[in-house]
PDB file of N, CA and C in Angstrom:
ATOM      1  N   THR L1480     -12.054 -75.376 -44.138  1.00 66.00           N
ATOM      2  CA  THR L1480     -11.554 -75.046 -45.460  1.00 66.00           C
ATOM      3  C   THR L1480     -12.021 -73.649 -45.838  1.00 66.00           C
ATOM      4  N   LEU L1481     -11.101 -72.864 -46.355  1.00 75.00           N
ATOM      5  CA  LEU L1481     -11.414 -71.489 -46.759  1.00 75.00           C
ATOM      6  C   LEU L1481     -12.129 -71.455 -48.098  1.00 75.00           C
ATOM      7  N   PRO L1482     -13.007 -70.460 -48.311  1.00 83.00           N
ATOM      8  CA  PRO L1482     -13.565 -70.277 -49.658  1.00 83.00           C
ATOM      9  C   PRO L1482     -12.440 -69.877 -50.605  1.00 83.00           C
ATOM     10  N   GLN L1483     -12.509 -70.317 -51.860  1.00 81.00           N
ATOM     11  CA  GLN L1483     -11.453 -70.040 -52.830  1.00 81.00           C
ATOM     12  C   GLN L1483     -11.535 -68.616 -53.363  1.00 81.00           C
ATOM     13  N   CYS L1484     -10.402 -67.981 -53.524  1.00 81.00           N
ATOM     14  CA  CYS L1484     -10.309 -66.635 -54.082  1.00 81.00           C
ATOM     15  C   CYS L1484     -10.628 -66.693 -55.570  1.00 81.00           C
ATOM     16  N   GLU L1485     -11.433 -65.749 -56.043  1.00 82.00           N
ATOM     17  CA  GLU L1485     -11.802 -65.707 -57.462  1.00 82.00           C
ATOM     18  C   GLU L1485     -10.596 -65.452 -58.363  1.00 82.00           C
ATOM     19  N   ALA L1486      -9.585 -64.757 -57.841  1.00 79.00           N
ATOM     20  CA  ALA L1486      -8.389 -64.446 -58.636  1.00 79.00           C
ATOM     21  C   ALA L1486      -7.427 -65.638 -58.705  1.00 79.00           C
ATOM     22  N   GLY L1487      -7.638 -66.638 -57.857  1.00 72.00           N
ATOM     23  CA  GLY L1487      -6.772 -67.815 -57.864  1.00 72.00           C
ATOM     24  C   GLY L1487      -5.335 -67.478 -57.518  1.00 72.00           C
ATOM     25  N   ALA L1488      -4.401 -68.153 -58.182  1.00 66.00           N
ATOM     26  CA  ALA L1488      -2.978 -67.944 -57.910  1.00 66.00           C
ATOM     27  C   ALA L1488      -2.511 -66.560 -58.310  1.00 66.00           C
ATOM     28  N   GLY L1489      -3.291 -65.863 -59.132  1.00 68.00           N
ATOM     29  CA  GLY L1489      -2.918 -64.518 -59.584  1.00 68.00           C
ATOM     30  C   GLY L1489      -3.321 -63.417 -58.627  1.00 68.00           C
ATOM     31  N   CYS L1490      -3.837 -63.760 -57.459  1.00 74.00           N
ATOM     32  CA  CYS L1490      -4.277 -62.765 -56.484  1.00 74.00           C
ATOM     33  C   CYS L1490      -3.086 -61.936 -56.013  1.00 74.00           C
ATOM     34  N   ALA L1491      -3.200 -60.633 -56.121  1.00 74.00           N
ATOM     35  CA  ALA L1491      -2.117 -59.741 -55.711  1.00 74.00           C
ATOM     36  C   ALA L1491      -2.375 -59.123 -54.342  1.00 74.00           C
ATOM     37  N   ASP L1492      -3.513 -59.429 -53.738  1.00 79.00           N
ATOM     38  CA  ASP L1492      -3.883 -58.852 -52.450  1.00 79.00           C
ATOM     39  C   ASP L1492      -3.180 -59.612 -51.333  1.00 79.00           C
ATOM     40  N   MET L1493      -2.157 -58.999 -50.733  1.00 74.00           N
ATOM     41  CA  MET L1493      -1.382 -59.649 -49.678  1.00 74.00           C
ATOM     42  C   MET L1493      -2.212 -59.880 -48.415  1.00 74.00           C
ATOM     43  N   GLU L1494      -3.343 -59.210 -48.300  1.00 83.00           N
ATOM     44  CA  GLU L1494      -4.213 -59.342 -47.125  1.00 83.00           C
ATOM     45  C   GLU L1494      -5.368 -60.299 -47.386  1.00 83.00           C
ATOM     46  N   CYS L1495      -5.447 -60.900 -48.567  1.00 83.00           N
ATOM     47  CA  CYS L1495      -6.559 -61.773 -48.936  1.00 83.00           C
ATOM     48  C   CYS L1495      -6.650 -62.941 -47.953  1.00 83.00           C
ATOM     49  N   ALA L1496      -7.840 -63.157 -47.407  1.00 84.00           N
ATOM     50  CA  ALA L1496      -8.034 -64.203 -46.413  1.00 84.00           C
ATOM     51  C   ALA L1496      -8.664 -65.460 -47.010  1.00 84.00           C
ATOM     52  N   LYS L1497      -8.832 -65.483 -48.330  1.00 83.00           N
ATOM     53  CA  LYS L1497      -9.422 -66.656 -48.981  1.00 83.00           C
ATOM     54  C   LYS L1497      -8.338 -67.655 -49.372  1.00 83.00           C
ATOM     55  N   GLY L1498      -8.756 -68.852 -49.770  1.00 77.00           N
ATOM     56  CA  GLY L1498      -7.819 -69.895 -50.171  1.00 77.00           C
ATOM     57  C   GLY L1498      -7.283 -69.671 -51.573  1.00 77.00           C
ATOM     58  N   HIS L1499      -6.057 -70.113 -51.800  1.00 71.00           N
ATOM     59  CA  HIS L1499      -5.396 -69.983 -53.100  1.00 71.00           C
ATOM     60  C   HIS L1499      -4.788 -71.319 -53.492  1.00 71.00           C
ATOM     61  N   PRO L1500      -4.687 -71.615 -54.792  1.00 68.00           N
ATOM     62  CA  PRO L1500      -4.079 -72.885 -55.219  1.00 68.00           C
ATOM     63  C   PRO L1500      -2.650 -73.002 -54.720  1.00 68.00           C
ATOM     64  N   ARG L1501      -2.228 -74.226 -54.457  1.00 61.00           N
ATOM     65  CA  ARG L1501      -0.860 -74.487 -54.012  1.00 61.00           C
ATOM     66  C   ARG L1501      -0.138 -75.351 -55.035  1.00 61.00           C
ATOM     67  N   LEU L1502       1.114 -75.605 -54.750  1.00 52.00           N
ATOM     68  CA  LEU L1502       1.889 -76.502 -55.598  1.00 52.00           C
ATOM     69  C   LEU L1502       1.292 -77.899 -55.553  1.00 52.00           C
ATOM     70  N   PRO L1503       1.312 -78.637 -56.655  1.00 53.00           N
ATOM     71  CA  PRO L1503       0.830 -80.024 -56.631  1.00 53.00           C
ATOM     72  C   PRO L1503       1.599 -80.836 -55.594  1.00 53.00           C
ATOM     73  N   GLY L1504       0.908 -81.727 -54.940  1.00 54.00           N
ATOM     74  CA  GLY L1504       1.551 -82.571 -53.949  1.00 54.00           C
ATOM     75  C   GLY L1504       1.388 -82.072 -52.537  1.00 54.00           C
ATOM     76  N   PHE L1505       0.868 -80.862 -52.345  1.00 56.00           N
ATOM     77  CA  PHE L1505       0.614 -80.340 -51.005  1.00 56.00           C
ATOM     78  C   PHE L1505      -0.856 -80.548 -50.690  1.00 56.00           C
ATOM     79  N   ASP L1506      -1.175 -81.597 -49.946  1.00 55.00           N
ATOM     80  CA  ASP L1506      -2.556 -81.829 -49.550  1.00 55.00           C
ATOM     81  C   ASP L1506      -2.951 -80.882 -48.426  1.00 55.00           C
ATOM     82  N   ASP L1507      -2.040 -80.634 -47.526  1.00 60.00           N
ATOM     83  CA  ASP L1507      -2.263 -79.719 -46.415  1.00 60.00           C
ATOM     84  C   ASP L1507      -1.235 -78.608 -46.499  1.00 60.00           C
ATOM     85  N   ASP L1508      -1.444 -77.571 -45.707  1.00 63.00           N
ATOM     86  CA  ASP L1508      -0.453 -76.504 -45.654  1.00 63.00           C
ATOM     87  C   ASP L1508       0.862 -77.082 -45.151  1.00 63.00           C
ATOM     88  N   PRO L1509       1.994 -76.702 -45.776  1.00 66.00           N
ATOM     89  CA  PRO L1509       3.288 -77.175 -45.269  1.00 66.00           C
ATOM     90  C   PRO L1509       3.534 -76.607 -43.874  1.00 66.00           C
ATOM     91  N   ASP L1510       4.305 -77.312 -43.067  1.00 75.00           N
ATOM     92  CA  ASP L1510       4.679 -76.787 -41.760  1.00 75.00           C
ATOM     93  C   ASP L1510       5.360 -75.444 -41.933  1.00 75.00           C
ATOM     94  N   GLU L1511       5.134 -74.551 -40.979  1.00 77.00           N
ATOM     95  CA  GLU L1511       5.729 -73.216 -41.075  1.00 77.00           C
ATOM     96  C   GLU L1511       7.253 -73.265 -41.119  1.00 77.00           C
ATOM     97  N   ASP L1512       7.844 -74.255 -40.467  1.00 85.00           N
ATOM     98  CA  ASP L1512       9.297 -74.346 -40.441  1.00 85.00           C
ATOM     99  C   ASP L1512       9.844 -75.296 -41.514  1.00 85.00           C
ATOM    100  N   ALA L1513       8.981 -75.760 -42.433  1.00 85.00           N
ATOM    101  CA  ALA L1513       9.442 -76.649 -43.511  1.00 85.00           C
ATOM    102  C   ALA L1513      10.383 -75.883 -44.440  1.00 85.00           C
ATOM    103  N   LYS L1514      11.472 -76.531 -44.800  1.00 92.00           N
ATOM    104  CA  LYS L1514      12.430 -75.923 -45.732  1.00 92.00           C
ATOM    105  C   LYS L1514      12.032 -76.262 -47.155  1.00 92.00           C
ATOM    106  N   MET L1515      12.052 -75.234 -48.020  1.00 91.00           N
ATOM    107  CA  MET L1515      11.776 -75.424 -49.441  1.00 91.00           C
ATOM    108  C   MET L1515      12.934 -74.830 -50.221  1.00 91.00           C
ATOM    109  N   GLN L1516      13.305 -75.515 -51.293  1.00 94.00           N
ATOM    110  CA  GLN L1516      14.332 -74.980 -52.182  1.00 94.00           C
ATOM    111  C   GLN L1516      13.776 -74.979 -53.594  1.00 94.00           C
ATOM    112  N   PHE L1517      14.070 -73.911 -54.330  1.00 95.00           N
ATOM    113  CA  PHE L1517      13.602 -73.743 -55.695  1.00 95.00           C
ATOM    114  C   PHE L1517      14.807 -73.622 -56.619  1.00 95.00           C
ATOM    115  N   PHE L1518      14.696 -74.242 -57.804  1.00 94.00           N
ATOM    116  CA  PHE L1518      15.766 -74.174 -58.800  1.00 94.00           C
ATOM    117  C   PHE L1518      15.162 -73.850 -60.159  1.00 94.00           C
ATOM    118  N   VAL L1519      15.796 -72.956 -60.902  1.00 93.00           N
ATOM    119  CA  VAL L1519      15.396 -72.682 -62.279  1.00 93.00           C
ATOM    120  C   VAL L1519      16.167 -73.642 -63.173  1.00 93.00           C
ATOM    121  N   VAL L1520      15.430 -74.427 -63.955  1.00 90.00           N
ATOM    122  CA  VAL L1520      16.028 -75.393 -64.873  1.00 90.00           C
ATOM    123  C   VAL L1520      15.865 -74.838 -66.278  1.00 90.00           C
ATOM    124  N   ARG L1521      16.972 -74.761 -67.028  1.00 90.00           N
ATOM    125  CA  ARG L1521      16.935 -74.166 -68.363  1.00 90.00           C
ATOM    126  C   ARG L1521      17.303 -75.196 -69.421  1.00 90.00           C
ATOM    127  N   PRO L1522      16.330 -76.038 -69.828  1.00 88.00           N
ATOM    128  CA  PRO L1522      16.634 -76.995 -70.894  1.00 88.00           C
ATOM    129  C   PRO L1522      16.974 -76.258 -72.190  1.00 88.00           C
ATOM    130  N   PRO L1523      17.808 -76.866 -73.025  1.00 88.00           N
ATOM    131  CA  PRO L1523      18.249 -76.176 -74.237  1.00 88.00           C
ATOM    132  C   PRO L1523      17.166 -76.024 -75.300  1.00 88.00           C
ATOM    133  N   SER L1524      16.133 -76.881 -75.269  1.00 87.00           N
ATOM    134  CA  SER L1524      15.102 -76.803 -76.307  1.00 87.00           C
ATOM    135  C   SER L1524      13.773 -77.331 -75.766  1.00 87.00           C
ATOM    136  N   VAL L1525      12.707 -76.961 -76.447  1.00 86.00           N
ATOM    137  CA  VAL L1525      11.384 -77.457 -76.082  1.00 86.00           C
ATOM    138  C   VAL L1525      11.341 -78.975 -76.224  1.00 86.00           C
ATOM    139  N   SER L1526      12.001 -79.514 -77.252  1.00 87.00           N
ATOM    140  CA  SER L1526      11.967 -80.970 -77.468  1.00 87.00           C
ATOM    141  C   SER L1526      12.620 -81.724 -76.313  1.00 87.00           C
ATOM    142  N   SER L1527      13.672 -81.182 -75.707  1.00 85.00           N
ATOM    143  CA  SER L1527      14.296 -81.870 -74.571  1.00 85.00           C
ATOM    144  C   SER L1527      13.369 -81.838 -73.349  1.00 85.00           C
ATOM    145  N   LEU L1528      12.631 -80.750 -73.158  1.00 84.00           N
ATOM    146  CA  LEU L1528      11.652 -80.684 -72.080  1.00 84.00           C
ATOM    147  C   LEU L1528      10.515 -81.677 -72.326  1.00 84.00           C
ATOM    148  N   GLN L1529      10.042 -81.757 -73.564  1.00 86.00           N
ATOM    149  CA  GLN L1529       8.982 -82.703 -73.911  1.00 86.00           C
ATOM    150  C   GLN L1529       9.443 -84.146 -73.701  1.00 86.00           C
ATOM    151  N   ALA L1530      10.691 -84.448 -74.024  1.00 85.00           N
ATOM    152  CA  ALA L1530      11.225 -85.799 -73.826  1.00 85.00           C
ATOM    153  C   ALA L1530      11.232 -86.165 -72.343  1.00 85.00           C
ATOM    154  N   SER L1531      11.604 -85.228 -71.493  1.00 83.00           N
ATOM    155  CA  SER L1531      11.623 -85.519 -70.062  1.00 83.00           C
ATOM    156  C   SER L1531      10.206 -85.752 -69.539  1.00 83.00           C
ATOM    157  N   LEU L1532       9.243 -85.026 -70.076  1.00 80.00           N
ATOM    158  CA  LEU L1532       7.845 -85.238 -69.680  1.00 80.00           C
ATOM    159  C   LEU L1532       7.358 -86.624 -70.101  1.00 80.00           C
ATOM    160  N   ARG L1533       7.717 -87.037 -71.328  1.00 84.00           N
ATOM    161  CA  ARG L1533       7.310 -88.358 -71.816  1.00 84.00           C
ATOM    162  C   ARG L1533       7.879 -89.481 -70.961  1.00 84.00           C
ATOM    163  N   HIS L1534       9.126 -89.304 -70.508  1.00 82.00           N
ATOM    164  CA  HIS L1534       9.816 -90.357 -69.756  1.00 82.00           C
ATOM    165  C   HIS L1534       9.617 -90.242 -68.249  1.00 82.00           C
ATOM    166  N   GLY L1535       9.066 -89.119 -67.797  1.00 78.00           N
ATOM    167  CA  GLY L1535       8.831 -88.940 -66.365  1.00 78.00           C
ATOM    168  C   GLY L1535      10.100 -88.791 -65.563  1.00 78.00           C
ATOM    169  N   ALA L1536      11.171 -88.354 -66.198  1.00 80.00           N
ATOM    170  CA  ALA L1536      12.454 -88.164 -65.523  1.00 80.00           C
ATOM    171  C   ALA L1536      13.190 -87.001 -66.162  1.00 80.00           C
ATOM    172  N   TRP L1537      14.051 -86.373 -65.375  1.00 78.00           N
ATOM    173  CA  TRP L1537      14.839 -85.252 -65.869  1.00 78.00           C
ATOM    174  C   TRP L1537      16.295 -85.668 -65.903  1.00 78.00           C
ATOM    175  N   ALA L1538      16.950 -85.529 -67.038  1.00 79.00           N
ATOM    176  CA  ALA L1538      18.375 -85.852 -67.162  1.00 79.00           C
ATOM    177  C   ALA L1538      19.181 -84.568 -66.996  1.00 79.00           C
ATOM    178  N   THR L1539      20.255 -84.649 -66.242  1.00 83.00           N
ATOM    179  CA  THR L1539      21.086 -83.475 -66.008  1.00 83.00           C
ATOM    180  C   THR L1539      22.535 -83.905 -65.793  1.00 83.00           C
ATOM    181  N   SER L1540      23.417 -82.955 -65.600  1.00 83.00           N
ATOM    182  CA  SER L1540      24.838 -83.247 -65.410  1.00 83.00           C
ATOM    183  C   SER L1540      25.093 -83.832 -64.022  1.00 83.00           C
ATOM    184  N   ARG L1541      26.274 -84.402 -63.846  1.00 86.00           N
ATOM    185  CA  ARG L1541      26.646 -84.948 -62.529  1.00 86.00           C
ATOM    186  C   ARG L1541      26.679 -83.849 -61.478  1.00 86.00           C
ATOM    187  N   ALA L1542      27.162 -82.682 -61.853  1.00 89.00           N
ATOM    188  CA  ALA L1542      27.236 -81.567 -60.893  1.00 89.00           C
ATOM    189  C   ALA L1542      25.835 -81.149 -60.444  1.00 89.00           C
ATOM    190  N   ASN L1543      24.898 -81.053 -61.383  1.00 87.00           N
ATOM    191  CA  ASN L1543      23.519 -80.689 -61.025  1.00 87.00           C
ATOM    192  C   ASN L1543      22.856 -81.787 -60.206  1.00 87.00           C
ATOM    193  N   THR L1544      23.168 -83.043 -60.522  1.00 88.00           N
ATOM    194  CA  THR L1544      22.627 -84.154 -59.750  1.00 88.00           C
ATOM    195  C   THR L1544      23.071 -84.045 -58.300  1.00 88.00           C
ATOM    196  N   GLN L1545      24.329 -83.703 -58.081  1.00 92.00           N
ATOM    197  CA  GLN L1545      24.864 -83.537 -56.725  1.00 92.00           C
ATOM    198  C   GLN L1545      24.127 -82.409 -55.993  1.00 92.00           C
ATOM    199  N   VAL L1546      23.886 -81.299 -56.669  1.00 93.00           N
ATOM    200  CA  VAL L1546      23.170 -80.168 -56.061  1.00 93.00           C
ATOM    201  C   VAL L1546      21.752 -80.584 -55.666  1.00 93.00           C
ATOM    202  N   LEU L1547      21.068 -81.312 -56.557  1.00 93.00           N
ATOM    203  CA  LEU L1547      19.707 -81.757 -56.253  1.00 93.00           C
ATOM    204  C   LEU L1547      19.683 -82.803 -55.129  1.00 93.00           C
ATOM    205  N   GLU L1548      20.680 -83.680 -55.079  1.00 94.00           N
ATOM    206  CA  GLU L1548      20.772 -84.645 -53.976  1.00 94.00           C
ATOM    207  C   GLU L1548      20.904 -83.919 -52.643  1.00 94.00           C
ATOM    208  N   GLU L1549      21.771 -82.903 -52.606  1.00 95.00           N
ATOM    209  CA  GLU L1549      21.972 -82.130 -51.383  1.00 95.00           C
ATOM    210  C   GLU L1549      20.694 -81.376 -51.001  1.00 95.00           C
ATOM    211  N   ALA L1550      19.997 -80.828 -52.004  1.00 96.00           N
ATOM    212  CA  ALA L1550      18.754 -80.109 -51.730  1.00 96.00           C
ATOM    213  C   ALA L1550      17.700 -81.049 -51.164  1.00 96.00           C
ATOM    214  N   CYS L1551      17.583 -82.254 -51.724  1.00 94.00           N
ATOM    215  CA  CYS L1551      16.595 -83.224 -51.238  1.00 94.00           C
ATOM    216  C   CYS L1551      16.916 -83.665 -49.814  1.00 94.00           C
ATOM    217  N   ALA L1552      18.193 -83.732 -49.472  1.00 95.00           N
ATOM    218  CA  ALA L1552      18.590 -84.130 -48.118  1.00 95.00           C
ATOM    219  C   ALA L1552      18.354 -83.005 -47.111  1.00 95.00           C
ATOM    220  N   ALA L1553      18.454 -81.754 -47.564  1.00 95.00           N
ATOM    221  CA  ALA L1553      18.376 -80.609 -46.651  1.00 95.00           C
ATOM    222  C   ALA L1553      16.980 -79.997 -46.540  1.00 95.00           C
ATOM    223  N   ALA L1554      16.110 -80.248 -47.499  1.00 94.00           N
ATOM    224  CA  ALA L1554      14.800 -79.591 -47.520  1.00 94.00           C
ATOM    225  C   ALA L1554      13.678 -80.611 -47.649  1.00 94.00           C
ATOM    226  N   GLU L1555      12.524 -80.267 -47.092  1.00 90.00           N
ATOM    227  CA  GLU L1555      11.364 -81.143 -47.203  1.00 90.00           C
ATOM    228  C   GLU L1555      10.736 -81.075 -48.594  1.00 90.00           C
ATOM    229  N   HIS L1556      10.896 -79.946 -49.269  1.00 90.00           N
ATOM    230  CA  HIS L1556      10.290 -79.749 -50.587  1.00 90.00           C
ATOM    231  C   HIS L1556      11.302 -79.104 -51.528  1.00 90.00           C
ATOM    232  N   VAL L1557      11.471 -79.692 -52.718  1.00 92.00           N
ATOM    233  CA  VAL L1557      12.345 -79.142 -53.754  1.00 92.00           C
ATOM    234  C   VAL L1557      11.485 -78.952 -55.001  1.00 92.00           C
ATOM    235  N   VAL L1558      11.525 -77.751 -55.571  1.00 91.00           N
ATOM    236  CA  VAL L1558      10.687 -77.407 -56.719  1.00 91.00           C
ATOM    237  C   VAL L1558      11.573 -76.949 -57.870  1.00 91.00           C
ATOM    238  N   LEU L1559      11.292 -77.482 -59.060  1.00 91.00           N
ATOM    239  CA  LEU L1559      12.011 -77.084 -60.275  1.00 91.00           C
ATOM    240  C   LEU L1559      11.108 -76.167 -61.099  1.00 91.00           C
ATOM    241  N   LEU L1560      11.640 -75.036 -61.524  1.00 92.00           N
ATOM    242  CA  LEU L1560      10.940 -74.100 -62.402  1.00 92.00           C
ATOM    243  C   LEU L1560      11.575 -74.213 -63.777  1.00 92.00           C
ATOM    244  N   PHE L1561      10.780 -74.492 -64.813  1.00 91.00           N
ATOM    245  CA  PHE L1561      11.311 -74.752 -66.149  1.00 91.00           C
ATOM    246  C   PHE L1561      11.172 -73.532 -67.049  1.00 91.00           C
ATOM    247  N   SER L1562      12.289 -73.140 -67.664  1.00 92.00           N
ATOM    248  CA  SER L1562      12.315 -72.056 -68.626  1.00 92.00           C
ATOM    249  C   SER L1562      13.249 -72.459 -69.765  1.00 92.00           C
ATOM    250  N   VAL L1563      12.673 -72.848 -70.909  1.00 91.00           N
ATOM    251  CA  VAL L1563      13.477 -73.300 -72.050  1.00 91.00           C
ATOM    252  C   VAL L1563      14.321 -72.131 -72.546  1.00 91.00           C
ATOM    253  N   ALA L1564      15.624 -72.385 -72.703  1.00 87.00           N
ATOM    254  CA  ALA L1564      16.586 -71.333 -73.037  1.00 87.00           C
ATOM    255  C   ALA L1564      16.212 -70.554 -74.291  1.00 87.00           C
ATOM    256  N   GLU L1565      15.753 -71.241 -75.318  1.00 80.00           N
ATOM    257  CA  GLU L1565      15.503 -70.560 -76.591  1.00 80.00           C
ATOM    258  C   GLU L1565      14.216 -69.724 -76.584  1.00 80.00           C
ATOM    259  N   THR L1566      13.357 -69.889 -75.567  1.00 87.00           N
ATOM    260  CA  THR L1566      12.086 -69.168 -75.552  1.00 87.00           C
ATOM    261  C   THR L1566      12.109 -67.909 -74.699  1.00 87.00           C
ATOM    262  N   GLY L1567      12.887 -67.923 -73.618  1.00 84.00           N
ATOM    263  CA  GLY L1567      12.880 -66.797 -72.703  1.00 84.00           C
ATOM    264  C   GLY L1567      11.593 -66.722 -71.884  1.00 84.00           C
ATOM    265  N   HIS L1568      10.773 -67.791 -71.903  1.00 89.00           N
ATOM    266  CA  HIS L1568       9.515 -67.821 -71.174  1.00 89.00           C
ATOM    267  C   HIS L1568       9.549 -68.927 -70.131  1.00 89.00           C
ATOM    268  N   PHE L1569       8.595 -68.864 -69.217  1.00 89.00           N
ATOM    269  CA  PHE L1569       8.407 -69.877 -68.188  1.00 89.00           C
ATOM    270  C   PHE L1569       7.468 -70.936 -68.742  1.00 89.00           C
ATOM    271  N   GLN L1570       7.860 -72.229 -68.677  1.00 88.00           N
ATOM    272  CA  GLN L1570       7.025 -73.301 -69.220  1.00 88.00           C
ATOM    273  C   GLN L1570       6.268 -74.080 -68.145  1.00 88.00           C
ATOM    274  N   GLY L1571       6.736 -74.103 -66.916  1.00 86.00           N
ATOM    275  CA  GLY L1571       6.042 -74.844 -65.883  1.00 86.00           C
ATOM    276  C   GLY L1571       6.930 -75.134 -64.688  1.00 86.00           C
ATOM    277  N   TYR L1572       6.426 -75.970 -63.805  1.00 86.00           N
ATOM    278  CA  TYR L1572       7.170 -76.321 -62.607  1.00 86.00           C
ATOM    279  C   TYR L1572       6.835 -77.759 -62.203  1.00 86.00           C
ATOM    280  N   ALA L1573       7.699 -78.312 -61.356  1.00 84.00           N
ATOM    281  CA  ALA L1573       7.483 -79.667 -60.853  1.00 84.00           C
ATOM    282  C   ALA L1573       8.055 -79.764 -59.453  1.00 84.00           C
ATOM    283  N   ARG L1574       7.382 -80.503 -58.615  1.00 85.00           N
ATOM    284  CA  ARG L1574       7.885 -80.788 -57.275  1.00 85.00           C
ATOM    285  C   ARG L1574       8.666 -82.092 -57.360  1.00 85.00           C
ATOM    286  N   VAL L1575       9.886 -82.099 -56.856  1.00 88.00           N
ATOM    287  CA  VAL L1575      10.730 -83.292 -56.885  1.00 88.00           C
ATOM    288  C   VAL L1575      10.140 -84.310 -55.911  1.00 88.00           C
ATOM    289  N   ALA L1576       9.819 -85.499 -56.423  1.00 84.00           N
ATOM    290  CA  ALA L1576       9.167 -86.532 -55.611  1.00 84.00           C
ATOM    291  C   ALA L1576      10.180 -87.408 -54.876  1.00 84.00           C
ATOM    292  N   ALA L1577      11.393 -87.514 -55.406  1.00 87.00           N
ATOM    293  CA  ALA L1577      12.416 -88.357 -54.788  1.00 87.00           C
ATOM    294  C   ALA L1577      13.796 -87.820 -55.178  1.00 87.00           C
ATOM    295  N   ALA L1578      14.769 -88.137 -54.373  1.00 89.00           N
ATOM    296  CA  ALA L1578      16.136 -87.727 -54.683  1.00 89.00           C
ATOM    297  C   ALA L1578      16.561 -88.320 -56.025  1.00 89.00           C
ATOM    298  N   PRO L1579      17.491 -87.656 -56.718  1.00 87.00           N
ATOM    299  CA  PRO L1579      17.940 -88.168 -58.028  1.00 87.00           C
ATOM    300  C   PRO L1579      18.554 -89.564 -57.910  1.00 87.00           C
ATOM    301  N   ASP L1580      18.372 -90.337 -58.964  1.00 82.00           N
ATOM    302  CA  ASP L1580      18.946 -91.680 -59.036  1.00 82.00           C
ATOM    303  C   ASP L1580      20.109 -91.638 -60.025  1.00 82.00           C
ATOM    304  N   ARG L1581      21.308 -91.817 -59.525  1.00 76.00           N
ATOM    305  CA  ARG L1581      22.509 -91.750 -60.375  1.00 76.00           C
ATOM    306  C   ARG L1581      22.574 -92.874 -61.410  1.00 76.00           C
ATOM    307  N   ASP L1582      21.800 -93.939 -61.182  1.00 75.00           N
ATOM    308  CA  ASP L1582      21.854 -95.113 -62.064  1.00 75.00           C
ATOM    309  C   ASP L1582      20.902 -95.028 -63.250  1.00 75.00           C
ATOM    310  N   LEU L1583      20.070 -94.000 -63.327  1.00 66.00           N
ATOM    311  CA  LEU L1583      19.140 -93.889 -64.461  1.00 66.00           C
ATOM    312  C   LEU L1583      19.872 -93.554 -65.732  1.00 66.00           C
TER     313      LEU L1583
END
């Protein structure tokens, strides 16, 4: 195990040989050939983002559900980046744990 970098995830040194925080859910380094897909999710309001956090699920359109299903089938890791439309800021991220369920 590498010693942790004092700068953490904010380290800008591309040559830094120390350890840095990873996405939640990665216990070990991902395989070098692992496919990852990232999506920016833009909920319309902070309250809709808070509701999804309370329920532990994200509601989206059928078209977006299809895109996420395809991403889960094609990649080992799918990550959602949240940016509430009315804020213009980044609120957080989540690693998709399972393919979307159309019946929810």
